[in-house]
mmCIF file of C-alpha atoms in Angstrom:
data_model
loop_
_atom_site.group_PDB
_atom_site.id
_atom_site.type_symbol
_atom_site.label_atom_id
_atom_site.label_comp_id
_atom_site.label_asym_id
_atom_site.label_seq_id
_atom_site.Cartn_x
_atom_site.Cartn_y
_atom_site.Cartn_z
ATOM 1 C CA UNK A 1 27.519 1.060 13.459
ATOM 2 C CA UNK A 2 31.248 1.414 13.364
ATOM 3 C CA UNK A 3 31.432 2.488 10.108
ATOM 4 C CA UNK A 4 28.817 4.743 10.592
ATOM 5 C CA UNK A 5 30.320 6.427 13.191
ATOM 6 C CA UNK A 6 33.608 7.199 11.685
ATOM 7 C CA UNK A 7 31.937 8.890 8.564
ATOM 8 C CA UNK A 8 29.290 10.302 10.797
ATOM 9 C CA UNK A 9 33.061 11.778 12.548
ATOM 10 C CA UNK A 10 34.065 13.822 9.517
ATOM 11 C CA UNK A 11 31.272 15.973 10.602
ATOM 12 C CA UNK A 12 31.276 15.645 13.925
ATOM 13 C CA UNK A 13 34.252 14.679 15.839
ATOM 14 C CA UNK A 14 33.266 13.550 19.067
ATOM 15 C CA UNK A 15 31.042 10.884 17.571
ATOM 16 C CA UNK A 16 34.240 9.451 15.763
ATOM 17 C CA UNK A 17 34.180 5.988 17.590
ATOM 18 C CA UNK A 18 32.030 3.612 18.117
ATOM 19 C CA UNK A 19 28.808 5.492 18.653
ATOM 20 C CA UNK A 20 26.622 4.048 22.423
ATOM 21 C CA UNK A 21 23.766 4.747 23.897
ATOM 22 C CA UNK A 22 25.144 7.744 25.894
ATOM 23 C CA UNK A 23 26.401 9.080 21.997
ATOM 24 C CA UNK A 24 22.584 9.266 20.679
ATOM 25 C CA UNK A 25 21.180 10.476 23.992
ATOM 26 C CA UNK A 26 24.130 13.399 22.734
ATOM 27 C CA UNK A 27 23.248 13.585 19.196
ATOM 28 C CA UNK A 28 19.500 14.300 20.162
ATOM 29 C CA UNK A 29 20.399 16.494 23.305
ATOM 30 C CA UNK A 30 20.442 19.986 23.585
ATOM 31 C CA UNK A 31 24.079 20.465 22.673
ATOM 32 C CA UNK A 32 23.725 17.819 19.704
ATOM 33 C CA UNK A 33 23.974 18.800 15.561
ATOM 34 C CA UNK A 34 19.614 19.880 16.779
ATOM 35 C CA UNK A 35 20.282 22.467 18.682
ATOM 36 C CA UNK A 36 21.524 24.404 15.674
ATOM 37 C CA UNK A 37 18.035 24.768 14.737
ATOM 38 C CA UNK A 38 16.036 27.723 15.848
ATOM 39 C CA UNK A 39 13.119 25.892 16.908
ATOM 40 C CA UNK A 40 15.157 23.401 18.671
ATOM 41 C CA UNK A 41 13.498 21.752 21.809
ATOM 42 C CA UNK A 42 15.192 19.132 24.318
ATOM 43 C CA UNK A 43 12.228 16.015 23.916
ATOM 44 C CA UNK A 44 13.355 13.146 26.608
ATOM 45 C CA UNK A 45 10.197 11.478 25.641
ATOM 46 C CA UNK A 46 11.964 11.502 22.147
ATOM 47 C CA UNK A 47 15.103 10.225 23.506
ATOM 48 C CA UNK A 48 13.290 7.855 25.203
ATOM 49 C CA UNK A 49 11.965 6.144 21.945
ATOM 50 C CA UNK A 50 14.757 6.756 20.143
ATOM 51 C CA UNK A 51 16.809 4.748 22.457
ATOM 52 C CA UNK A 52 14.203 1.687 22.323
ATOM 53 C CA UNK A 53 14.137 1.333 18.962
ATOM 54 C CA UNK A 54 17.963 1.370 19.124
ATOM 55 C CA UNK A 55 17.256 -1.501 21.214
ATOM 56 C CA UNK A 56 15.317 -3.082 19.460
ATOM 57 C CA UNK A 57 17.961 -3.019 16.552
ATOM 58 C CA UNK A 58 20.468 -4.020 18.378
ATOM 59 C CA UNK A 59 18.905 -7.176 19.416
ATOM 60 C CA UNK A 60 16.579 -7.970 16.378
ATOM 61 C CA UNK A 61 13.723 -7.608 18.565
ATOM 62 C CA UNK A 62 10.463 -6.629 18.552
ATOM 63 C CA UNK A 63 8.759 -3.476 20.273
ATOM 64 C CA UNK A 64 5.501 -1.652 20.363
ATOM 65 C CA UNK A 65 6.071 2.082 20.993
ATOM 66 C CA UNK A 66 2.500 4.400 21.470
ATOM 67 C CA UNK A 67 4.160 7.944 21.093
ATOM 68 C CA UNK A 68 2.366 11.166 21.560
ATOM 69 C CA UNK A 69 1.078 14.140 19.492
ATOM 70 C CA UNK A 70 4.306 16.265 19.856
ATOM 71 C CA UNK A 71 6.879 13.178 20.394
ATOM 72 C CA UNK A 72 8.933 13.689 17.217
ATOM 73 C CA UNK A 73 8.639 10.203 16.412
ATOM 74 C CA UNK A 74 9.792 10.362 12.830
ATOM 75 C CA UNK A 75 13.550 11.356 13.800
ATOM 76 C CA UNK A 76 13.346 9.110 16.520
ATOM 77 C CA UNK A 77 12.686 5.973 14.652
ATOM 78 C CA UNK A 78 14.808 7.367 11.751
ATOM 79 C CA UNK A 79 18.152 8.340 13.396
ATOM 80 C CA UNK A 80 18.331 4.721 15.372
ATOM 81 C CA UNK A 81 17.442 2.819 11.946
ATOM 82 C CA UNK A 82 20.282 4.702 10.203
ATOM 83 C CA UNK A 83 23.105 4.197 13.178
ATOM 84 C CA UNK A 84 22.375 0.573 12.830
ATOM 85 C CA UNK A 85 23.506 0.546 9.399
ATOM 86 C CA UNK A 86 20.334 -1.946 8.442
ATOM 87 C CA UNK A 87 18.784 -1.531 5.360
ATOM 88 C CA UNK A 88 15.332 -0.908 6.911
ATOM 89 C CA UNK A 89 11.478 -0.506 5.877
ATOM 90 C CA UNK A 90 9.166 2.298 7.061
ATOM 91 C CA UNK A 91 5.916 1.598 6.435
ATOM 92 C CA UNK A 92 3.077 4.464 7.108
ATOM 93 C CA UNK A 93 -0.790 3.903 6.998
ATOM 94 C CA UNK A 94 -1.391 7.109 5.092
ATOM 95 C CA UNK A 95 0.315 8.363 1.701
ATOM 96 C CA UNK A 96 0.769 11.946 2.878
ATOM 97 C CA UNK A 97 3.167 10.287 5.786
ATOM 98 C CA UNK A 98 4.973 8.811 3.280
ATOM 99 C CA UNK A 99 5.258 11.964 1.171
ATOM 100 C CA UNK A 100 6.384 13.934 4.032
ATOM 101 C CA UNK A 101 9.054 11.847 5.430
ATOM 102 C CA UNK A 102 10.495 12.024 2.292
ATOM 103 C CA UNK A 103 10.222 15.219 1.312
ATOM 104 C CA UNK A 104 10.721 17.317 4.744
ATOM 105 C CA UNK A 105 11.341 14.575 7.791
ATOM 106 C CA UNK A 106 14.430 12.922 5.618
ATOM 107 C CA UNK A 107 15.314 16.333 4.523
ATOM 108 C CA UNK A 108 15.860 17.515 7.365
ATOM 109 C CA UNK A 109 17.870 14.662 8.795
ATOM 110 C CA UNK A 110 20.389 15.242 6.011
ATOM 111 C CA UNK A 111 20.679 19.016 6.804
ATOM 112 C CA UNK A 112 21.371 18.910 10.574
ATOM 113 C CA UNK A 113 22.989 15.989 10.681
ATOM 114 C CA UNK A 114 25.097 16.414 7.307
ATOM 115 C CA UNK A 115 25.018 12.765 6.231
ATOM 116 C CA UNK A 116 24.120 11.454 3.160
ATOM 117 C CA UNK A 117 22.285 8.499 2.768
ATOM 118 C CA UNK A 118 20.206 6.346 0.321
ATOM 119 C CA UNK A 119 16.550 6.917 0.681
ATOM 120 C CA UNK A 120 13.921 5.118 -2.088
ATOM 121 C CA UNK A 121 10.205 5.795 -2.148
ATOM 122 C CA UNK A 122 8.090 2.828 -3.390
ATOM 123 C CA UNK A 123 4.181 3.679 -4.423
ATOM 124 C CA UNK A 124 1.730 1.703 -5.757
ATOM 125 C CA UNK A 125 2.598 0.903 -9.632
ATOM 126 C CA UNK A 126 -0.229 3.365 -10.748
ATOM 127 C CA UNK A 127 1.609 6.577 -9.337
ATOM 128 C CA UNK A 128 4.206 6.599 -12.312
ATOM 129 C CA UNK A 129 4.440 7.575 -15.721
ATOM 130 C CA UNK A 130 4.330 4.681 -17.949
ATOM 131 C CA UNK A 131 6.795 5.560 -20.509
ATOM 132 C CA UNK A 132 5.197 2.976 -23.228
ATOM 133 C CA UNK A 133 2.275 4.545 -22.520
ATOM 134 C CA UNK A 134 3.797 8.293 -23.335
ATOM 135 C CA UNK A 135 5.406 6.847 -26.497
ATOM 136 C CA UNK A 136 2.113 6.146 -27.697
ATOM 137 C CA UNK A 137 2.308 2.715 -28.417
ATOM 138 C CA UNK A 138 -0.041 1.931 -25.375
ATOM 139 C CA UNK A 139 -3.586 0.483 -25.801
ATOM 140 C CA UNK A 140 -5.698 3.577 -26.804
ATOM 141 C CA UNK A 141 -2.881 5.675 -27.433
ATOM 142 C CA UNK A 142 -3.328 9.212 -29.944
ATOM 143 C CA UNK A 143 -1.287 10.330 -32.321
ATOM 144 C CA UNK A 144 0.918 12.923 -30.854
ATOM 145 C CA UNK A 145 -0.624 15.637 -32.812
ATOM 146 C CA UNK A 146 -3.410 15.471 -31.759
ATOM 147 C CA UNK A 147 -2.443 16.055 -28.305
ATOM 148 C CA UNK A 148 -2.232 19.366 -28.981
ATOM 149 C CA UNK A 149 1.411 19.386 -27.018
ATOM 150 C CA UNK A 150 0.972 18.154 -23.370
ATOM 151 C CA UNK A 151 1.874 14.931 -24.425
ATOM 152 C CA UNK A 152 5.416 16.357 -26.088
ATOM 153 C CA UNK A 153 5.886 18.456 -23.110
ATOM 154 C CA UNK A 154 5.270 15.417 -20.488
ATOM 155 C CA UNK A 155 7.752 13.847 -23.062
ATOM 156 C CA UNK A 156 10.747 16.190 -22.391
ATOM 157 C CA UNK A 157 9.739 16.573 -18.703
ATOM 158 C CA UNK A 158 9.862 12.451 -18.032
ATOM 159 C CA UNK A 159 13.852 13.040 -19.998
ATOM 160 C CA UNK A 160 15.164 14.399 -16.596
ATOM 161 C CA UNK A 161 12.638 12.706 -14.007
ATOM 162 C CA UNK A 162 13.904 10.658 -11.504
ATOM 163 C CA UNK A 163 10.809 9.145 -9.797
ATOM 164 C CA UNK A 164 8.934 9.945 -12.456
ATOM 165 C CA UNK A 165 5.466 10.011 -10.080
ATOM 166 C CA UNK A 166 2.538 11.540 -11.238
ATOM 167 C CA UNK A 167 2.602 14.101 -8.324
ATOM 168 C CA UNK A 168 5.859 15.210 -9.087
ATOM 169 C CA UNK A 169 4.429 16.414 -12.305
ATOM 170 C CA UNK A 170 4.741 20.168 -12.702
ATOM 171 C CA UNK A 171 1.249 21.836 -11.884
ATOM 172 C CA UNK A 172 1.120 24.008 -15.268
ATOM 173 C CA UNK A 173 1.897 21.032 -17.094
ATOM 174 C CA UNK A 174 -0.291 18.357 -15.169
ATOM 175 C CA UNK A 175 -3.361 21.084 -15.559
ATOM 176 C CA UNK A 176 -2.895 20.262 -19.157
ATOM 177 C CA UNK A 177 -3.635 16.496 -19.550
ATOM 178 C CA UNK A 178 -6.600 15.166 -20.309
ATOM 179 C CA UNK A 179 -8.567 13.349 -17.390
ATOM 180 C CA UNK A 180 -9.193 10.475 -19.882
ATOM 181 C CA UNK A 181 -5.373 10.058 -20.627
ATOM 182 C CA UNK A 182 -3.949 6.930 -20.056
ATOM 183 C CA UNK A 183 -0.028 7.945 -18.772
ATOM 184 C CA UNK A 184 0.329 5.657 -15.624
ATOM 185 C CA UNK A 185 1.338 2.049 -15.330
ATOM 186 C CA UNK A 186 -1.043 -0.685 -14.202
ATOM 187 C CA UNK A 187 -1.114 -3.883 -13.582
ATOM 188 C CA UNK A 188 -2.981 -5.227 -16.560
ATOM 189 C CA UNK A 189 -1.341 -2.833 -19.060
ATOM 190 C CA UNK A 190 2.545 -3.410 -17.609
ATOM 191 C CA UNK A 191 4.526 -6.173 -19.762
ATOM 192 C CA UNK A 192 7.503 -5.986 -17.235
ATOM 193 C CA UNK A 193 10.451 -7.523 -18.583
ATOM 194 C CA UNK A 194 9.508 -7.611 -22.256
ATOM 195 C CA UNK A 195 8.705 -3.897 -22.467
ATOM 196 C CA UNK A 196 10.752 -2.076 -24.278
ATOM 197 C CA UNK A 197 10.956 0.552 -22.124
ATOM 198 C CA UNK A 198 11.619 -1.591 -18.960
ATOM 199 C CA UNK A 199 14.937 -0.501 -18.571
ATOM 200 C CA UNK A 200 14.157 3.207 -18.220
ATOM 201 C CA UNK A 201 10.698 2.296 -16.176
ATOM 202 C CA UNK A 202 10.193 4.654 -13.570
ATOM 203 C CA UNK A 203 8.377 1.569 -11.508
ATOM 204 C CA UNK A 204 10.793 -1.194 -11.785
ATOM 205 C CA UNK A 205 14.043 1.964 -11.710
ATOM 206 C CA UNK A 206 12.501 3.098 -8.381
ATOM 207 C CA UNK A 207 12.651 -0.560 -6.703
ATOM 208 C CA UNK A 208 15.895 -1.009 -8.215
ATOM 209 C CA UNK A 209 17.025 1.803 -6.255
ATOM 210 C CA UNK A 210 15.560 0.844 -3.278
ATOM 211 C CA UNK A 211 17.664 -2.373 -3.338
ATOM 212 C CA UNK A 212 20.942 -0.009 -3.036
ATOM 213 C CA UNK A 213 18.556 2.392 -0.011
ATOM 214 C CA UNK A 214 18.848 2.212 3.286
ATOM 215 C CA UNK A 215 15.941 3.600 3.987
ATOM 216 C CA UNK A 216 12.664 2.327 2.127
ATOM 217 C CA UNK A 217 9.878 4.318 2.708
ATOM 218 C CA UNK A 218 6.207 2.289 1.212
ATOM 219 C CA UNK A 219 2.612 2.085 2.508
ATOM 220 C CA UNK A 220 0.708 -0.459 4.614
ATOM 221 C CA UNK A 221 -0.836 -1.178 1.337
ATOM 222 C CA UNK A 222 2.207 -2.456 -0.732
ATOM 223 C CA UNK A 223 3.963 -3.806 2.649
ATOM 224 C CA UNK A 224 0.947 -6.218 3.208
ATOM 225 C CA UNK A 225 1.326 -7.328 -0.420
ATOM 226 C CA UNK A 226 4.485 -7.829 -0.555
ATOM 227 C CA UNK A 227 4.746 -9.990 2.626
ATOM 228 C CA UNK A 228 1.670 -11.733 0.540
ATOM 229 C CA UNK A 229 3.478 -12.100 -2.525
ATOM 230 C CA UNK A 230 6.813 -13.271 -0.851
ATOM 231 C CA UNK A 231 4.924 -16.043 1.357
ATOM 232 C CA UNK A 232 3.049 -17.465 -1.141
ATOM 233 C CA UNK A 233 1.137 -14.996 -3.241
ATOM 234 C CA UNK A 234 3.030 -15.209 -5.853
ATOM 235 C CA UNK A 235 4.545 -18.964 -7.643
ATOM 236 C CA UNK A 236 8.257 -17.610 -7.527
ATOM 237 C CA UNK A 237 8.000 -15.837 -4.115
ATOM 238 C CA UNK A 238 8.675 -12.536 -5.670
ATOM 239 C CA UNK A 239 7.502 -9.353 -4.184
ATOM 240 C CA UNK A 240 7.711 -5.245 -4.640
ATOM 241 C CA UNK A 241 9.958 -4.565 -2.059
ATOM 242 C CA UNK A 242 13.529 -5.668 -2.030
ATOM 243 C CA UNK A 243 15.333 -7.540 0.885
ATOM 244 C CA UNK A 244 15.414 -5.841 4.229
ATOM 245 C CA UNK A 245 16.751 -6.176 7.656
ATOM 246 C CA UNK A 246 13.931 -4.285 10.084
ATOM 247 C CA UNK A 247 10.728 -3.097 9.582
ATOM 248 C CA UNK A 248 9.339 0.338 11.143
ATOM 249 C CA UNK A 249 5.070 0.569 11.264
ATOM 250 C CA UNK A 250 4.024 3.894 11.545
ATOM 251 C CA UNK A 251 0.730 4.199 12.331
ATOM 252 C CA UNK A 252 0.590 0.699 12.755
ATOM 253 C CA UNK A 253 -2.955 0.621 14.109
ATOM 254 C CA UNK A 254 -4.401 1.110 10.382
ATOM 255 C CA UNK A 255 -2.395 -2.205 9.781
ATOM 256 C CA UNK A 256 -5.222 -4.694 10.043
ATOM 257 C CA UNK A 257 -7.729 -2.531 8.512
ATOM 258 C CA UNK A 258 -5.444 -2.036 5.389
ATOM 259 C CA UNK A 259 -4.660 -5.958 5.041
ATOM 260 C CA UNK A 260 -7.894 -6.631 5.802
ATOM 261 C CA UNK A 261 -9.305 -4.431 2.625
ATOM 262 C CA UNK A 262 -6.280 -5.955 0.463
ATOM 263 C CA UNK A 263 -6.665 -9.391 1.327
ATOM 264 C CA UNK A 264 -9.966 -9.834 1.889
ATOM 265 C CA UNK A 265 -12.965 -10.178 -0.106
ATOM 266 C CA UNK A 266 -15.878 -8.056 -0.134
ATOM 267 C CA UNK A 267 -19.460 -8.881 -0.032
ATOM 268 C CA UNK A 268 -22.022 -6.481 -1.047
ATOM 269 C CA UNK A 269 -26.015 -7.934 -0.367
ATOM 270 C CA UNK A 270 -27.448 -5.422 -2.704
ATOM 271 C CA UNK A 271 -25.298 -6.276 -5.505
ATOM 272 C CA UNK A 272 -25.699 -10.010 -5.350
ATOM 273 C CA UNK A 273 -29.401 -9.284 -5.015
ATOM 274 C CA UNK A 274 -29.311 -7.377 -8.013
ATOM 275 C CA UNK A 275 -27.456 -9.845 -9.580
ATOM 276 C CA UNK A 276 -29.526 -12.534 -9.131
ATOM 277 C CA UNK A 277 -32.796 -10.716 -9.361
ATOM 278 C CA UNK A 278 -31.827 -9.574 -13.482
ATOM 279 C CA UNK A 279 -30.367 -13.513 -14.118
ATOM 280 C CA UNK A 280 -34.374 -14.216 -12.874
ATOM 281 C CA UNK A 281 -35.667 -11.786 -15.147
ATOM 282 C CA UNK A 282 -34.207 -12.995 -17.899
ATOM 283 C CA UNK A 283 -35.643 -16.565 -17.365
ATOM 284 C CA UNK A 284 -39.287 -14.902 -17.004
ATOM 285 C CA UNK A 285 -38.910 -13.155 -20.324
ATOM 286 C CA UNK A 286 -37.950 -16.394 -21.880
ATOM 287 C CA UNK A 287 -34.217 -15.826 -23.038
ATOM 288 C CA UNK A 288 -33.099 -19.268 -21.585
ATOM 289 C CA UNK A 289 -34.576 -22.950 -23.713
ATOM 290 C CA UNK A 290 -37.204 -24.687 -21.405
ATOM 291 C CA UNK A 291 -35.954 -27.130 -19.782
ATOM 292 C CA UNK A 292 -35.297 -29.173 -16.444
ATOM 293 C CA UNK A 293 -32.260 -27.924 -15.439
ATOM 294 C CA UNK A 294 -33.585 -24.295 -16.836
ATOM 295 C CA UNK A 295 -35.868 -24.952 -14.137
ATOM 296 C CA UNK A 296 -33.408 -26.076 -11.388
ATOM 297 C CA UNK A 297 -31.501 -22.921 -12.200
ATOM 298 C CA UNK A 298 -34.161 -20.816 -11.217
ATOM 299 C CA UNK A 299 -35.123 -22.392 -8.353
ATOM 300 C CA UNK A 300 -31.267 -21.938 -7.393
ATOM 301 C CA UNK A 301 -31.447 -18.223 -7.666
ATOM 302 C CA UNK A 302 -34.824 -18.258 -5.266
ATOM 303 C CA UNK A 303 -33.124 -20.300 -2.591
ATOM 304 C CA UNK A 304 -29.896 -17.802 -2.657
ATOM 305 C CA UNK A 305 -32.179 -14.990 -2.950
ATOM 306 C CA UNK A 306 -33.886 -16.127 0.401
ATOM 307 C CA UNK A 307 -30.586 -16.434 1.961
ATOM 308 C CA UNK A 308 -29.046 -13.029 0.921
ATOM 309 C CA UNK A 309 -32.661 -11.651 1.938
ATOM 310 C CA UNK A 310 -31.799 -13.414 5.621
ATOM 311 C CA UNK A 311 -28.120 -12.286 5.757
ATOM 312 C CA UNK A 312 -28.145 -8.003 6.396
ATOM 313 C CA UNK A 313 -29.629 -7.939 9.795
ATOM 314 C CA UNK A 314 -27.491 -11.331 10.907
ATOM 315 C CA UNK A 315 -24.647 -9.254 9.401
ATOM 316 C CA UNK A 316 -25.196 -6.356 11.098
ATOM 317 C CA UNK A 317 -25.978 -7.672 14.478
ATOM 318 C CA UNK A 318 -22.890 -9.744 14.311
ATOM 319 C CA UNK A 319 -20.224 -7.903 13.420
ATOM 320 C CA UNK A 320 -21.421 -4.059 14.641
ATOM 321 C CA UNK A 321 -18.874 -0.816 15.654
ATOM 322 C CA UNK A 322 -19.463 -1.765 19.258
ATOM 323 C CA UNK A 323 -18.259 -5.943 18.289
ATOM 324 C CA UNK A 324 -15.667 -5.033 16.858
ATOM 325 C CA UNK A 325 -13.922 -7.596 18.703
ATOM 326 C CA UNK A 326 -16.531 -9.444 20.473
ATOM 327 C CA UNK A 327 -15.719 -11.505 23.893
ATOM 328 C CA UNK A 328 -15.484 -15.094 23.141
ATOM 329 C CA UNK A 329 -19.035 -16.215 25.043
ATOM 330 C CA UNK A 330 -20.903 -19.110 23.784
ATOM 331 C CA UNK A 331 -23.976 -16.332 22.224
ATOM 332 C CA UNK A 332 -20.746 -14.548 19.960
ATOM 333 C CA UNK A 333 -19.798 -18.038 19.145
ATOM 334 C CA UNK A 334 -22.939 -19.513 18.099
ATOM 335 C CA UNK A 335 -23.782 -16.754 16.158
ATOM 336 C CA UNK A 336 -20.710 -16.313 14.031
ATOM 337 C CA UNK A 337 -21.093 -20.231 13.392
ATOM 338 C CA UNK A 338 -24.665 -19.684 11.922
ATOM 339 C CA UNK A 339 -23.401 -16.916 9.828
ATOM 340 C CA UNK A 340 -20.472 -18.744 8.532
ATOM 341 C CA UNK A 341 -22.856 -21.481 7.564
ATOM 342 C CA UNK A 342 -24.970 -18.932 5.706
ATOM 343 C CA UNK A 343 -21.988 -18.001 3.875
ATOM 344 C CA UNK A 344 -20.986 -21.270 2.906
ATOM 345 C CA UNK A 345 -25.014 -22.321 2.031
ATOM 346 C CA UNK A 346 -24.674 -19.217 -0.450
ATOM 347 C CA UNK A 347 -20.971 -19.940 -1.657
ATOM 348 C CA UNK A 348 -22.383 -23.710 -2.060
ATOM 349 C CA UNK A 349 -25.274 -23.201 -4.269
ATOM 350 C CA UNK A 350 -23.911 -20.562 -6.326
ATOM 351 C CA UNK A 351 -21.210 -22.685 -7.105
ATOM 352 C CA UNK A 352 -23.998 -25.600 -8.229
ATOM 353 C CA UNK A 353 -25.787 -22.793 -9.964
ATOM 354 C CA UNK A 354 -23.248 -21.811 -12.407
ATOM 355 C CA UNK A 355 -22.273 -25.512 -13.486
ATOM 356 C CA UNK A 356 -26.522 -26.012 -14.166
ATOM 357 C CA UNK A 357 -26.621 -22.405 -15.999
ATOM 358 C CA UNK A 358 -27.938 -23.963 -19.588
ATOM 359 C CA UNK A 359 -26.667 -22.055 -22.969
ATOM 360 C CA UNK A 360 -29.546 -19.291 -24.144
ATOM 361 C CA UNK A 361 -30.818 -19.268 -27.220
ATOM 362 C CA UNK A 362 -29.822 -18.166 -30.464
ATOM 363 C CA UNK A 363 -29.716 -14.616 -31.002
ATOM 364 C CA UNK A 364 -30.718 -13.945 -27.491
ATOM 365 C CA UNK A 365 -28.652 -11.576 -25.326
ATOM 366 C CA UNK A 366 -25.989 -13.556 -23.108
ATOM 367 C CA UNK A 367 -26.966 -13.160 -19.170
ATOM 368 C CA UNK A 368 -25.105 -10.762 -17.308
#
């Protein structure tokens, strides 16, 4: 914080030293670098958080802070991280925080406060250009003249990108690309390392320059995977977001919900209904061989059929808007047994069902 401080002073004298408590309740005051601004307006409930998340910095603690609609809570989480010198994580629960902290709220730090800082945005790998992709030498890829020139002028444009997100696009130009092209990175389609283009990869460039940031600004979404990926997700530990020293949740009541979607699994009854009720079909019109464990197949698909057919109104009852988070009686917990062994009676037999599923015949279509 030291150091801080004394570049911080090249700006603004009095805050030369070793910057305190009493220095941010000045920075933030009415007769701080803020009240420059015309629509300047002395918070102390801002002051108030800012100083517990200094705190909490200080000590490498934890703290909850519930802030309300008019707080300011951006510059009060932001201001503390930065005087701490800790290369820190701020995690929102919606995208458009995340796009404006970094394109007004850290703005406007900069501009009042005249320091300059390192800020990186990391987005899910599907937000940037893929520049193997825009070469054309991507799966599905056109010959460039038959683009009929976006493609050339998305060429030139991703020369002087420096995120190179798909948002940052000009409008004129992104009004011009196909819906059905494919310009964005994925998962499946990324060859990391042994791309050719890897070194000038907007993805991997952007988490590269995170790892020189102070600030890191992501999304529940890749925060939850990358704490996944670090602690076990991955064989080698490795995750999206580079090493940090503090974490900041914003909106961290959409936390659980948004690990909950990415680490969970989802059931749908229907679709396992459906599922099951075409493999049946299939029997009836003869496309499997005769035979006994034909037959034990089929009587598999009744029994889980019976059991999905059981499951909705358990379901619903069970886990409703109002039991959200049920007390822990002895009616909550004998009903969440019975539907965990209803689960594992499905998971169980269709398991057995696809080790019995016999080969069709010849020429006959393959089972969905």
């Amino acid at each position: 914080m030291a150091d801080f401080g004394r570049r911080f002073g090249e700006f603004w004298p009095e805050f030369e030293d070793l910057l305190t408590t009493d220095d941010l309740k000045k920075l933030m005051g009415p007769k701080g670098p803020l009240s420059a601004w015309e629509q300047f307006e002395n918070r102390p409930e801002q002051i108030q958080m800012a100083l517990e998340v200094q705190r909490a910095m200080d000590d490498d603690d934890l703290t909850i802070i519930e802030a309300g609609t008019g707080t300011g809570k951006t510059l009060a989480y932001l201001l503390p991280a930065l005087l701490s010198e800790k290369t820190t994580v701020v995690s929102t629960g919606l995208k458009n925080l995340q796009d404006q902290i970094y394109q007004k709220d850290i703005v406007f730090l900069k501009k009042f406060f005249k320091f300059d800082f390192n800020v990186a945005i990391i987005k899910g790998r599907d937000n940037y250009v893929c520049r193997r992709l825009l070469s054309g030498r991507g799966a599905n890829a056109r010959p460039l003249l038959e683009d009929q020139g976006w493609k050339k002028n998305l060429i030139d444009w991703a020369l002087d990108a420096v995120t190179g997100l798909l948002e940052d696009i000009p409008k004129e130009l992104s009004q011009q690309i196909p819906k059905t092209a494919k310009i964005s990175s994925s998962r499946e389609s990324c060859r990391g390392r042994s791309c050719l283009f890897f070194r000038r990869c907007f993805y991997y460039g952007n988490i590269a320059r995170a790892a020189k940031s102070q600030i890191i600004l992501v999304n529940h979404n890749i925060f939850v995977i990358d704490l996944n990926l670090k602690t076990g997700g991955d064989s080698e530990g490795r995750g999206i977001i580079p090493e940090w020293d503090a974490a900041i949740l914003d909106e961290a009541h959409l936390l659980e919900g948004v690990a909950t979607d990415c680490l969970g699994y989802h059931f749908d009854v229907n679709e396992s209904l459906k599922t099951f009720d075409q493999l049946m079909d299939l029997f009836e019109k003869g496309a499997f061989s005769e035979s006994p464990e034909a037959l034990a197949v089929l009587e598999a698909c009744e029994e889980i059929t019976e059991l999905l057919n059981a499951l909705p109104t358990r379901y619903d009852e069970t886990f409703s808007e109002r039991e959200l988070y049920p007390n822990d009686t002895p009616q909550n917990r004998a009903r969440n047994q019975e539907l965990k062994a209803l689960f594992n009676d499905i998971s169980e037999k269709t398991e057995a069902l696809t080790r019995k599923l016999p080969s069709p015949k010849a020429g006959e279509q393959n089972p969905p």
